[in-house]
Each structure stands twice: as C-alpha cells, then as structure tokens.
GROMACS .gro file of C-alpha atoms in nm:
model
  422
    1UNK     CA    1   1.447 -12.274   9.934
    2UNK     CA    2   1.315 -12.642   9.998
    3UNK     CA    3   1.669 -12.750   9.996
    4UNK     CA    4   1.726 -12.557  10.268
    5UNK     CA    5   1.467 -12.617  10.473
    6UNK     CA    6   1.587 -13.003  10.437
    7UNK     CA    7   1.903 -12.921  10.494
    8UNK     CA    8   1.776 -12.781  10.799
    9UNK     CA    9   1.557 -13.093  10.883
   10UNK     CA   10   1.800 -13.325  10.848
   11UNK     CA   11   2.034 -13.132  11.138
   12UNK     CA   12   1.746 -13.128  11.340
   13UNK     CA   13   1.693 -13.511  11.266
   14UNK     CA   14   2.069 -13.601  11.343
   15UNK     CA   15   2.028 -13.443  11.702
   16UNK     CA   16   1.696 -13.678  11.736
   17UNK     CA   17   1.781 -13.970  11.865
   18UNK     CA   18   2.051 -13.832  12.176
   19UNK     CA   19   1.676 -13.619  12.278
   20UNK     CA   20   1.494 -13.871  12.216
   21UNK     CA   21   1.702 -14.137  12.439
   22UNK     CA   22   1.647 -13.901  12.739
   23UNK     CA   23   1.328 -13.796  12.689
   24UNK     CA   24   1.242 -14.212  12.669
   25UNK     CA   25   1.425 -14.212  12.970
   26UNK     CA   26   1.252 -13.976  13.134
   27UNK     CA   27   0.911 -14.089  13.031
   28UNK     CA   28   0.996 -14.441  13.166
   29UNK     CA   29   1.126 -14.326  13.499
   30UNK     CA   30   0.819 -14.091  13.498
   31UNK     CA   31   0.588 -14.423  13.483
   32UNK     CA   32   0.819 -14.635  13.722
   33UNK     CA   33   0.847 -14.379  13.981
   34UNK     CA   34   0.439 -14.267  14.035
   35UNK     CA   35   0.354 -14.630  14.083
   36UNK     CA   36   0.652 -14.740  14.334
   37UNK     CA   37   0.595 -14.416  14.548
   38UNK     CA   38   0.209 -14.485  14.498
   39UNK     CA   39   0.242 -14.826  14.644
   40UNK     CA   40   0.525 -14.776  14.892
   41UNK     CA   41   0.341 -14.517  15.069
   42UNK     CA   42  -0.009 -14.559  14.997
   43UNK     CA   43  -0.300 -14.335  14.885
   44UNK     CA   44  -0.274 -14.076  15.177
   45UNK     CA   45   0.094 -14.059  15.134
   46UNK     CA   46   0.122 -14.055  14.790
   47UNK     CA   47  -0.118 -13.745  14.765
   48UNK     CA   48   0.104 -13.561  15.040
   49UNK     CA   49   0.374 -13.660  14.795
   50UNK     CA   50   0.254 -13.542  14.506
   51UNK     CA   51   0.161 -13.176  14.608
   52UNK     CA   52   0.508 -13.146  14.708
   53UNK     CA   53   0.649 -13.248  14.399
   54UNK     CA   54   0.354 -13.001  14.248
   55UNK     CA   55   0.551 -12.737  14.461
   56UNK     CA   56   0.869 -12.839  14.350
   57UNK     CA   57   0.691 -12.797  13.969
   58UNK     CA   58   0.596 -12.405  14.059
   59UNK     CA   59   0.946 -12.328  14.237
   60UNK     CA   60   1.087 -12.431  13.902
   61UNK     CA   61   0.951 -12.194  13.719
   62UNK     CA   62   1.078 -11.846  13.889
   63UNK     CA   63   1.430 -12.036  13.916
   64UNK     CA   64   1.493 -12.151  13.571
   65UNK     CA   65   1.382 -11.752  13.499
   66UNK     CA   66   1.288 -11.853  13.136
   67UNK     CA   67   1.703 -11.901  13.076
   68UNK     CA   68   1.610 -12.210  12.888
   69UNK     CA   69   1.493 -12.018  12.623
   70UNK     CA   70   1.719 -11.717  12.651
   71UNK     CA   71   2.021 -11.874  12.689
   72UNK     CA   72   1.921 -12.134  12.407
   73UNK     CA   73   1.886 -11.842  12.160
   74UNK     CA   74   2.179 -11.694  12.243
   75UNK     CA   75   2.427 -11.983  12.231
   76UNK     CA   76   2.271 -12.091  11.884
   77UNK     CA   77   2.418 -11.742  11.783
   78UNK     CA   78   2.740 -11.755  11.918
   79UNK     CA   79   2.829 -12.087  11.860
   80UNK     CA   80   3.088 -12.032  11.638
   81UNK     CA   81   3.318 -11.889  11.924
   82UNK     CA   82   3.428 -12.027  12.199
   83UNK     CA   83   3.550 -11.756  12.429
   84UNK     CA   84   3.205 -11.642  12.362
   85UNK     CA   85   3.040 -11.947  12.470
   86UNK     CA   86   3.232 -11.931  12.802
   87UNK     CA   87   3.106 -11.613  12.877
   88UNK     CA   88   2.744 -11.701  12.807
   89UNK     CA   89   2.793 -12.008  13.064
   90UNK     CA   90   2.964 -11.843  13.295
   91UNK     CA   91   2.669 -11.540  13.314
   92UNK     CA   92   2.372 -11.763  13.289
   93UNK     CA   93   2.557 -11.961  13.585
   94UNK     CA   94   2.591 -11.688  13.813
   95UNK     CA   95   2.236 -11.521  13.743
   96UNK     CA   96   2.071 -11.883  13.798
   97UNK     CA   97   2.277 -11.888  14.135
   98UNK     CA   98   2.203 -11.560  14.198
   99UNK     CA   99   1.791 -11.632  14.145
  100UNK     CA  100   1.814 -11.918  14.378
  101UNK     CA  101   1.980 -11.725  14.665
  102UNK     CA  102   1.735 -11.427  14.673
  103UNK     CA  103   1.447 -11.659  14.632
  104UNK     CA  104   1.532 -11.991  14.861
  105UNK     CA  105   1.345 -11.829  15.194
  106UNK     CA  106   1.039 -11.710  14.996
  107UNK     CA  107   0.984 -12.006  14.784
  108UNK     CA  108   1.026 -12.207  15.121
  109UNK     CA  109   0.765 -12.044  15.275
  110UNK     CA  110   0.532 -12.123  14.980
  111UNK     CA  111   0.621 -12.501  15.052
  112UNK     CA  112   0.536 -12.449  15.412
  113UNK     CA  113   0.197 -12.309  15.321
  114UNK     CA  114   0.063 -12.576  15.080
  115UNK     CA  115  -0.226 -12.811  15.211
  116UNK     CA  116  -0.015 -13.040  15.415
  117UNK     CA  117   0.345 -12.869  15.344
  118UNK     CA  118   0.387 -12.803  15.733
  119UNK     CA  119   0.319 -13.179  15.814
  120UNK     CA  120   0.718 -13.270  15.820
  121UNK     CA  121   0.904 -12.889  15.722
  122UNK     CA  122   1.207 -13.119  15.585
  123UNK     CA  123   1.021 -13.264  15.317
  124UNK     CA  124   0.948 -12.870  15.165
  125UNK     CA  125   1.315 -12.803  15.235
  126UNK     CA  126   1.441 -13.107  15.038
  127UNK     CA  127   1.125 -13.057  14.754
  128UNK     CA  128   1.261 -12.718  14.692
  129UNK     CA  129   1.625 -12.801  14.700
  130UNK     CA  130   1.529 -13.046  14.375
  131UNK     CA  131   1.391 -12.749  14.229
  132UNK     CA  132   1.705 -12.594  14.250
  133UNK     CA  133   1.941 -12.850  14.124
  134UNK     CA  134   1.721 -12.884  13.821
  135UNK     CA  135   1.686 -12.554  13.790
  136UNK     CA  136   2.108 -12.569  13.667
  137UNK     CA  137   2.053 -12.841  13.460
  138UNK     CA  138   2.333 -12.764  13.109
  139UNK     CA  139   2.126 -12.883  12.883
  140UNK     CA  140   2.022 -12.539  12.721
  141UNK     CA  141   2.411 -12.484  12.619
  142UNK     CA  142   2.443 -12.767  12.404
  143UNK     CA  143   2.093 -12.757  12.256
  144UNK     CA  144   2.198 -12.402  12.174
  145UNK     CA  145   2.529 -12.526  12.010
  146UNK     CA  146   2.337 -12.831  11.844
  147UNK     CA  147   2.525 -13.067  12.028
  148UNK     CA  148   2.257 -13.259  12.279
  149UNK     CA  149   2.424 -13.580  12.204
  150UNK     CA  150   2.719 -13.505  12.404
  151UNK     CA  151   2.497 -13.496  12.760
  152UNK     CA  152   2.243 -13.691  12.672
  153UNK     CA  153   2.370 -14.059  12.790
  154UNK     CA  154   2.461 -13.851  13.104
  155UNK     CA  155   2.137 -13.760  13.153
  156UNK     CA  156   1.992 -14.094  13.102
  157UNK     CA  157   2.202 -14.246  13.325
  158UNK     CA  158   2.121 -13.998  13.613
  159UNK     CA  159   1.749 -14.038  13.562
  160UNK     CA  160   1.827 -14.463  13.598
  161UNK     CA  161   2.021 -14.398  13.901
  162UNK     CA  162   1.750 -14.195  14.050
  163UNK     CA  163   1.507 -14.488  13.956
  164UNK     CA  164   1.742 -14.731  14.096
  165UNK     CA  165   1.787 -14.518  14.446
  166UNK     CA  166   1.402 -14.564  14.521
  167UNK     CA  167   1.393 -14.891  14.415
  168UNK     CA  168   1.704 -14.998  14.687
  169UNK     CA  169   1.594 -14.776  14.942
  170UNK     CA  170   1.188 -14.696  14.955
  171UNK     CA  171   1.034 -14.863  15.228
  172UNK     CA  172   0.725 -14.709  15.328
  173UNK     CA  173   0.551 -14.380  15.444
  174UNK     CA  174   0.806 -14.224  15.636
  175UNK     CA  175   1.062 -14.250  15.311
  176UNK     CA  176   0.896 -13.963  15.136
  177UNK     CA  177   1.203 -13.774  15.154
  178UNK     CA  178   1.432 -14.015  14.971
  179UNK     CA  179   1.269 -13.954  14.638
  180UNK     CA  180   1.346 -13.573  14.656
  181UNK     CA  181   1.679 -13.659  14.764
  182UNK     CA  182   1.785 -13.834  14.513
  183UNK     CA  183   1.636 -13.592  14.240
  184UNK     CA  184   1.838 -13.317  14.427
  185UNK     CA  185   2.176 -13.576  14.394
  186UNK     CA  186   2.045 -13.679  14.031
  187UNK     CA  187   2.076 -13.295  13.925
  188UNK     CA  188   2.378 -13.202  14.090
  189UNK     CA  189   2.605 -13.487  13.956
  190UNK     CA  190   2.479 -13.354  13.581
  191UNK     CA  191   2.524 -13.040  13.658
  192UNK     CA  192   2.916 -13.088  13.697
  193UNK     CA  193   2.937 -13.350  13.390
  194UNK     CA  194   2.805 -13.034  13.223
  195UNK     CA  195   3.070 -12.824  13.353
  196UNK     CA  196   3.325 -13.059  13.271
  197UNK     CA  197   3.209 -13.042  12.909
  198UNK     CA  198   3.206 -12.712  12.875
  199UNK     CA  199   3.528 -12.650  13.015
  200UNK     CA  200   3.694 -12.887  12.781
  201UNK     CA  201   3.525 -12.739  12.493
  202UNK     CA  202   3.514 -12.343  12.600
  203UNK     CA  203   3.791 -12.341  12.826
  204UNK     CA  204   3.537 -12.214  13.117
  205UNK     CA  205   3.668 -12.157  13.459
  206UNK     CA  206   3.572 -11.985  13.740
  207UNK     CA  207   3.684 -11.647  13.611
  208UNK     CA  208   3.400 -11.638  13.376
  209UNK     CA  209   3.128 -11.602  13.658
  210UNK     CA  210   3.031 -11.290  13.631
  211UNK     CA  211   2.818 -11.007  13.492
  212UNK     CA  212   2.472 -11.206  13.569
  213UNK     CA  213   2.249 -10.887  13.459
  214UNK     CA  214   2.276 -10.966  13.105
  215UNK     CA  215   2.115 -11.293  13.138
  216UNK     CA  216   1.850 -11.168  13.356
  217UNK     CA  217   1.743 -10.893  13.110
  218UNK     CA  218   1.708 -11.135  12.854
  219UNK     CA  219   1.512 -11.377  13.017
  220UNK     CA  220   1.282 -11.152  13.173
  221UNK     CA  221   1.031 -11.174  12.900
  222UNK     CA  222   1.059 -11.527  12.872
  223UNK     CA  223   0.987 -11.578  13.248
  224UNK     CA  224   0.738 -11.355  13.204
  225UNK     CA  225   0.614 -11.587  12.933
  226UNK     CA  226   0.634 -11.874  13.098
  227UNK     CA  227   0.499 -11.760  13.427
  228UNK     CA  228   0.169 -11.704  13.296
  229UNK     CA  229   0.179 -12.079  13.154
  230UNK     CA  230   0.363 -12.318  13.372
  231UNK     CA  231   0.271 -12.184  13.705
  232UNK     CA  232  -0.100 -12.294  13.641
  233UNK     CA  233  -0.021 -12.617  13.619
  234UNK     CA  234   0.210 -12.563  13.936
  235UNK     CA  235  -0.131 -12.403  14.129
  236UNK     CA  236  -0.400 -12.643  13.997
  237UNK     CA  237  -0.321 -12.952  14.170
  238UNK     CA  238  -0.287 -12.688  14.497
  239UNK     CA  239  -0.631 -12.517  14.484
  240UNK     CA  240  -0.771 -12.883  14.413
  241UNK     CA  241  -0.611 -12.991  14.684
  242UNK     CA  242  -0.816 -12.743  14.885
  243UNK     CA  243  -1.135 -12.841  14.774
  244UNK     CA  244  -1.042 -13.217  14.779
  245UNK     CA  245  -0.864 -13.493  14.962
  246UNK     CA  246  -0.487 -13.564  14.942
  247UNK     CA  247  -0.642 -13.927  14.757
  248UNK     CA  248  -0.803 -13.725  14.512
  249UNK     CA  249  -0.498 -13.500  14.409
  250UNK     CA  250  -0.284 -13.798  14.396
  251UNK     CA  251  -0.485 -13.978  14.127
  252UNK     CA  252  -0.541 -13.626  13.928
  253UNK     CA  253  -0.121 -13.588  13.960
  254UNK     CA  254  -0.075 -13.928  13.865
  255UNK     CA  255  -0.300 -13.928  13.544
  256UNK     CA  256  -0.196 -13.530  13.429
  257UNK     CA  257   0.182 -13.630  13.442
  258UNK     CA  258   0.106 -13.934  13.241
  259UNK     CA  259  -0.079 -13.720  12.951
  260UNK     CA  260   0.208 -13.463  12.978
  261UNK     CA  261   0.487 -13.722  12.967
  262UNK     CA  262   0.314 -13.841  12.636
  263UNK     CA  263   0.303 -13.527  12.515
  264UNK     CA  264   0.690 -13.476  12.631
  265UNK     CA  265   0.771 -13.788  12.413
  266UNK     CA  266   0.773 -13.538  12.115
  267UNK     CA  267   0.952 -13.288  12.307
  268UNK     CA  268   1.250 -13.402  12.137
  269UNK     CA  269   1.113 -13.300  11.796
  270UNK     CA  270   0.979 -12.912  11.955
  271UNK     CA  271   1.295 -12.864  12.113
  272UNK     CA  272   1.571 -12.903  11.834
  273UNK     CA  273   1.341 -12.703  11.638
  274UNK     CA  274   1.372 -12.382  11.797
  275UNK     CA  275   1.724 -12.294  11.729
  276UNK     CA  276   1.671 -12.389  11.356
  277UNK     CA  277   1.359 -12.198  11.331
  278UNK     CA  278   1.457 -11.884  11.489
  279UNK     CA  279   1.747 -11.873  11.238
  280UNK     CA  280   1.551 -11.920  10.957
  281UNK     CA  281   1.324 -11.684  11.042
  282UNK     CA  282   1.605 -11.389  10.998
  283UNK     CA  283   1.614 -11.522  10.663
  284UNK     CA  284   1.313 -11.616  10.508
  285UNK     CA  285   0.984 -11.664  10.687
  286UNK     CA  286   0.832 -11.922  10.396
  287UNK     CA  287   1.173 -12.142  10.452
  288UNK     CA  288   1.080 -12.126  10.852
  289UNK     CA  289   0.698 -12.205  10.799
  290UNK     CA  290   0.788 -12.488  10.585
  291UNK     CA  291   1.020 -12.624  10.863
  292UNK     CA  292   0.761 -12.593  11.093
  293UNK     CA  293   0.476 -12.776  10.926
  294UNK     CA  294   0.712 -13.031  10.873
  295UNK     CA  295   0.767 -13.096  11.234
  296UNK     CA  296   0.421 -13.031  11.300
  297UNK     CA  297   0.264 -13.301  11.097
  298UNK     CA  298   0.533 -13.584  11.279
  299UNK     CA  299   0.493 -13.455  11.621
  300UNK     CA  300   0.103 -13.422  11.581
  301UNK     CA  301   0.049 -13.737  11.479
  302UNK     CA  302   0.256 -13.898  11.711
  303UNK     CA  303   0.118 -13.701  11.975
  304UNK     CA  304  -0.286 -13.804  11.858
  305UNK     CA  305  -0.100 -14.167  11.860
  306UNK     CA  306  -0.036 -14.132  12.248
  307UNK     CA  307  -0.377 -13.966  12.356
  308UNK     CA  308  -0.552 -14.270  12.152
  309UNK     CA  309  -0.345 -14.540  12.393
  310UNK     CA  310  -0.453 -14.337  12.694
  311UNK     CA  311  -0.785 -14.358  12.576
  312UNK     CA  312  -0.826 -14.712  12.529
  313UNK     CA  313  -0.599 -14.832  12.793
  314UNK     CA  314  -0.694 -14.662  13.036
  315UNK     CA  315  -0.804 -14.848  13.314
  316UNK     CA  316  -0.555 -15.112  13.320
  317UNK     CA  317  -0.288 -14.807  13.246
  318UNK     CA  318  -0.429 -14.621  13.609
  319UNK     CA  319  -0.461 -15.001  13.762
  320UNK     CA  320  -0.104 -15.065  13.713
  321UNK     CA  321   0.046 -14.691  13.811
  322UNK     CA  322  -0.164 -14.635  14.084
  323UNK     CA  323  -0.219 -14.978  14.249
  324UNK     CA  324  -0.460 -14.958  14.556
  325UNK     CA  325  -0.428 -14.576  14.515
  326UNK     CA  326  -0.659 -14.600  14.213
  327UNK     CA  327  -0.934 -14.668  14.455
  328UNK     CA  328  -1.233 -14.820  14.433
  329UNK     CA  329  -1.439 -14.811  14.062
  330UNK     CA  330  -1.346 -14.645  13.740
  331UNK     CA  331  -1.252 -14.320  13.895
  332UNK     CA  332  -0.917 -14.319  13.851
  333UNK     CA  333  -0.972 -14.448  13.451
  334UNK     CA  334  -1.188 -14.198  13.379
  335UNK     CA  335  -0.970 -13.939  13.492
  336UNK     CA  336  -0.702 -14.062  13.200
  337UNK     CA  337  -0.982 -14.086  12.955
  338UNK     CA  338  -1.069 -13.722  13.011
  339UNK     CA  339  -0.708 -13.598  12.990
  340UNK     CA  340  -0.639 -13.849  12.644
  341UNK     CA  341  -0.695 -13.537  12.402
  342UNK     CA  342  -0.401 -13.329  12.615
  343UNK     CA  343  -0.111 -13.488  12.483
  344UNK     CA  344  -0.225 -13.376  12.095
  345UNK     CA  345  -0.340 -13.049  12.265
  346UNK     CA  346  -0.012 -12.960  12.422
  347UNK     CA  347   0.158 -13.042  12.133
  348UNK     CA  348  -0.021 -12.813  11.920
  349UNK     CA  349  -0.005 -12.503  12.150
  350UNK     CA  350   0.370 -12.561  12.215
  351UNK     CA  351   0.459 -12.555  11.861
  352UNK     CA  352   0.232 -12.318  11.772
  353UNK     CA  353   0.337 -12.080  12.071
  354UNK     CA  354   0.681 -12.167  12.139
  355UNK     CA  355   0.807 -12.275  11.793
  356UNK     CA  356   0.661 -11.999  11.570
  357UNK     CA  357   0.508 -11.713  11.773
  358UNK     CA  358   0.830 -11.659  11.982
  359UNK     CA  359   1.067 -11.652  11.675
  360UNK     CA  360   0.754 -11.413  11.502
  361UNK     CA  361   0.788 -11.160  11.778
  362UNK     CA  362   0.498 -11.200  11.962
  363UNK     CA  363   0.595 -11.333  12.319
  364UNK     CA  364   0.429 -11.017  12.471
  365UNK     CA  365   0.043 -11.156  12.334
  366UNK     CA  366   0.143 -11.472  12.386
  367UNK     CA  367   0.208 -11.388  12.797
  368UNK     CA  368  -0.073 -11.260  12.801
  369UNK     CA  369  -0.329 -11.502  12.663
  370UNK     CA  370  -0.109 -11.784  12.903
  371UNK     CA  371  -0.232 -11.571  13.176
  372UNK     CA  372  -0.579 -11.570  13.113
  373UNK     CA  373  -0.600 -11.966  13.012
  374UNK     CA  374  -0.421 -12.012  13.363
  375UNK     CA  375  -0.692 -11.793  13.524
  376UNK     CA  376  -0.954 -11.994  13.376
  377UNK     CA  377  -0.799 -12.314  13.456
  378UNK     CA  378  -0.808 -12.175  13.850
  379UNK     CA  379  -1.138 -12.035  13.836
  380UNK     CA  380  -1.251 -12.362  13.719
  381UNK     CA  381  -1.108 -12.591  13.928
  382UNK     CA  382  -1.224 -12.399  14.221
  383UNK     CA  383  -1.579 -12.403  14.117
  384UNK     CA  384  -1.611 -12.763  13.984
  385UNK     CA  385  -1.413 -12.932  14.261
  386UNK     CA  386  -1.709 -12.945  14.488
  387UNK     CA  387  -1.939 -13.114  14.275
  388UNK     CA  388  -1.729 -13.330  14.071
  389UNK     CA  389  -1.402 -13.363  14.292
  390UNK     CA  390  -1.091 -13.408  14.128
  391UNK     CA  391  -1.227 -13.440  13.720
  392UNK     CA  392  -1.197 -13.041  13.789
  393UNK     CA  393  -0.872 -13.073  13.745
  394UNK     CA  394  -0.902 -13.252  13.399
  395UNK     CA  395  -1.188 -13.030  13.298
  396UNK     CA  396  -1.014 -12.686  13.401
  397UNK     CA  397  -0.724 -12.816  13.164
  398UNK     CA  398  -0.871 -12.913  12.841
  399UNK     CA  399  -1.083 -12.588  12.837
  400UNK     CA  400  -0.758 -12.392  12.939
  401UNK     CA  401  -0.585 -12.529  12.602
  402UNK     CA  402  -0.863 -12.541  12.399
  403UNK     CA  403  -0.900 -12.164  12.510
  404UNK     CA  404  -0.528 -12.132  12.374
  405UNK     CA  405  -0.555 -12.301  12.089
  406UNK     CA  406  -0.885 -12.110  11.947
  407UNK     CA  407  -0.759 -11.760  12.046
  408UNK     CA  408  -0.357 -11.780  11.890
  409UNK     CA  409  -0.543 -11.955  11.595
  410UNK     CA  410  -0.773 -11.625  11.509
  411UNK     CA  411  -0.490 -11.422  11.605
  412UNK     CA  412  -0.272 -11.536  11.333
  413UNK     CA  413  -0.515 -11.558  11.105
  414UNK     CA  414  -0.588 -11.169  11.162
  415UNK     CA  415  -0.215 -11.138  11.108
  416UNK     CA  416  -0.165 -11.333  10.867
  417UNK     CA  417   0.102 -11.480  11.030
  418UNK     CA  418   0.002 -11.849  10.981
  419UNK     CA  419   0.259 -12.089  10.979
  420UNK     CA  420   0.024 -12.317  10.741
  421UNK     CA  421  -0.032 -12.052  10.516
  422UNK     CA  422   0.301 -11.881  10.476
   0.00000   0.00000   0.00000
C-alpha cells in the first residue's frame, strides 16, 4: 500500500515543476500588474479598474461551468485512448462555446450594472470578453492526461507577454482598456497552442465538435459547487463597493489578490492531486488518505510560510504594490495583516473540500455549506462596511473560511470520513 501511494507521489511530483513555473508566473505578473495599473491610473482609476476585473472574476464562474473539474476527471479516465480524448475536447469545446453565446448579453448587463460599470460601456464589453477567452483556457485536458508540462512554458510566456503589453503601452487613466485587452489576446493565442497540441496528439479536428450535452450534465454539479464558492468572492468587492469608495475597493482588491495569489503558489501541489486521488479512491480509501496528508503537510506549511511574510511585511509589501494608492497611514498595511491567515486558510479548505470531499462523494453538502459561508461573507460586508470601511471585506472573509473550515471538520468527523484518520 505505501508503495503505492509513493508511486503515486512521485507522478504527482514529476508534473510539479511545469505547474509550478506557471503558477510562479502567474503570481509574479499578479504582483507586477496591480502596482503598474495602480500607479498608471491612480487611486480613483485603479478602484474603477479593479471592480471590473472583480466582474470579469464572477463572469468566470458561470462560463467555465465547473468543466475544469468535470472535464479533468474525465480525461484522467480516458487517457489511455486517443479517439476518446478527441471526443472529450471536442464536447467540452462546443458546450464552453455554447455557455458563452447564451450568456454574453446577460453577463453584459451585469457589467453595466456594477458601481461605475456604465462610466465607459467598452470597458464591461472588453472585461467580459477576458472572461471568455479564459474561460477556454486547455489546461484541464492535459492535467487530466498528466501531461501539464507540455502547455505550461506556453502559458508562461503568454502571461510575460501580457506583462510586457502594459508595460509598452499603459499611459494613464484613459488606458484602462488595454489591460483587458491584452488578457483577452493573452487567452486566445493559448487557446489555439492548445488546439494545436491536441490535434497532434488526438488527431482532433473540427468534426469532433459536437454533442455538448454530455459535458454540461456533468458539470452541472460542479458549477453548482463552485457557484456557491467563487461567486462570493466575485460579489464582495461589489457590495463593498456600494458602501465604500472606488479608493477603498481598490486597496481591499489589491491586498485579497495578494493573499490568494500566495495561497495559489501551492495550487500546483492541490491541482495534480486530484486526478491521483480520485483514482485511488476507487481503490483503496487508506492509500488515498495517505496521499492526501502527504500533500497536505507540504502545501500547509508552505502556505503558513506565505501568510507569515504578509504578516511581517506588510507595509512596505502594500507601499510598493499600491504606490500613492495606498493612501495616507497604515490603512492599506493593515488590510494585508488582516488577510495574512487566508493563504493557510484557503489552502486547508481547498484540499479538504476539493481534494477529498469531491472524490468522497459529497459535492452536494459541500454546495451547500459554500453557499451559506458566501451568504455570511455578504451579510457581513454589508453591515461592517459603514463603520469600518473596507476591513469588511477582510473580516467577512476570514469568518467565511473559518465558518468552512469548522463545519466540513465536524462533518467528517460525524462520518468518519477523515482524511487524517483513515
């Protein structure tokens, strides 16, 4: 048994470093990018800005429809055929196309809506047309086939040449527009590396898209799942934004997308586990518990690791991201200080949730409890941004998570379904 669990391990180590080389990528672009649009077009601007890339964050959700998941599962099973694999691309192609056509106008609409969305209705347009291009992004087909290497420098080097877009061409207020052009353009040019690959290695063509309703079906639950988590963090920089000025939501963006991004720095690890978990668990549940306290202990500490930098650096980390946008006084530093224990926090729940109640069964709970963490987060937000302006934002988090954490924790014990224990 532990020889297969490390067998196990070490594939999931070998695809480490291709996931980790993007996901450093996109971490770095993450902290290059808030600070050059933060300075370029100043605190007003900026907090515009960031509530439409907050609306490009919820239109994501309903378009990627969960397939990330789905589809993820399902190519890990049929990897071993390639007329099969064609299929699957071709289905999960046309049902993500078929997503973004029926919900383009309404999700438009939305951007229109948002504090400050009608300002300039091109920038909503080109926010949501991101959304979409990133919404097709391959990458679920070849972390289903355990293969992430083979797009991975691609997708480094679209995330430098979006970096190196804003850099050439952002000038000032008015540019807005250039960053969520060049995401859109980032995506796209992926999107058809990705095709290329597959087509070499499946023998995909355009005959193969078809028969979308498959792919829907199966990602229905997993949208539903991830509806009642990500969307939250779509809507809580929006309903702060009501309650607060654009200044305020840009620093609360600013410093939640840094915790997150240090929490995505273990991604990596969470994300070549699935597919190894899930088939273990067919086999032997003790085999797939061992795996996953294996890659909890490395991405937990590594993830405690980040939150403690945040905590100690964080005024000169919110001085140098945010510029003049930081304000005046230790507003902006706090904020980051507040959010340090996310990063260890979202680790936890992911894994927990993601990596070993998903593979156990138990999406349908896990929906659920998402939803009423998100309605928290909401509920507080709106009745702490009055008095204590955008640290709502922070505070409607943690207690979202921590709200998470407690309940799937006395869940599983009642089960006795615990990963730790098993």
């Amino acid at each position: 048994m532990r020889e297969a669990v490390m067998s196990v391990g070490a594939k999931v180590m070998r695809q480490l470093p291709a996931l980790f080389g993007a996901q450093m990528m996109q971490y770095l672009v993450t902290l290059l990018t808030i600070p050059l649009l933060a300075r370029t077009l100043g605190p007003e601007g900026w907090g515009r800005t960031a509530l439409l890339m907050t609306f490009a964050q919820l239109a994501l959700i309903p378009l990627e429809y969960g397939f990330h998941v789905s589809a993820t599962r399902t190519a890990a099973r049929r990897q071993a055929c390639a007329a099969d694999l064609a299929g699957l691309f071709g289905s999960v192609t046309a049902a993500k196309l078929l997503v973004a056509l029926l919900l383009a106008l309404p999700l438009y609409g939305v951007g229109l809506a948002i504090p400050h969305g009608g300002d300039d209705p091109w920038l909503p347009a080109l926010a949501l047309l991101a959304a979409v291009a990133q919404a097709q992004d391959p990458m679920w087909f070849f972390l289903g086939t355990e293969q992430p290497n083979r797009i991975a420098a691609a997708t480094i080097l679209s995330r430098l040449a979006t970096l190196a877009v804003l850099v050439l061409f952002l000038r000032g207020p008015e540019d807005a527009w250039i960053y969520f052009a060049a995401q859109a353009a980032s995506w796209s040019g992926l999107l058809a590396y990705g095709i290329l690959l597959v087509r070499r290695q499946t023998g995909f063509g355009p005959r193969h898209l078809r028969a979308p309703g498959t792919p829907l079906r199966d990602g229905w639950r997993f949208f539903q799942l991830f509806l009642g988590s990500n969307v939250f963090d779509a809507l809580l920089p929006i309903v702060l934004g009501a309650v607060s000025t654009p200044q305020s939501v840009g620093v609360f963006v600013a410093a939640d997308k840094l915790a997150r991004a240090a929490s995505g720095l273990i991604g990596p690890l969470r994300t070549a586990l699935f597919p190894s978990v899930t088939a273990l668990m067919a086999e032997s549940r003790e085999a797939a518990a061992r795996l996953w306290r294996w890659a909890m202990l490395r991405a937990g500490g590594l993830a405690a690791l980040a939150g403690l930098v945040m905590l100690l650096g964080a005024e000169p980390i919110m001085r140098a991201v945010l510029g003049a946008a930081a304000g005046e006084g230790s507003a902006a530093a706090d904020m980051l200080r507040l959010l340090s224990p996310l990063p260890l926090l979202l680790t936890v729940n992911i894994t927990l949730g993601v990596q070993w109640m998903i593979p156990s069964g138990l999406e349908g709970w896990l929906r659920n409890l998402y939803l009423a963490s998100g309605c928290l987060r909401l509920a507080l937000c709106a009745a702490l941004g009055w008095q204590i302006d955008a640290l709502a934002g922070a505070v409607a988090n943690l207690c979202g998570e921590l709200m998470v954490l407690g309940a799937c924790l006395v869940f599983l014990r009642r089960r006795r379904l615990c990963p730790w224990s098993a």
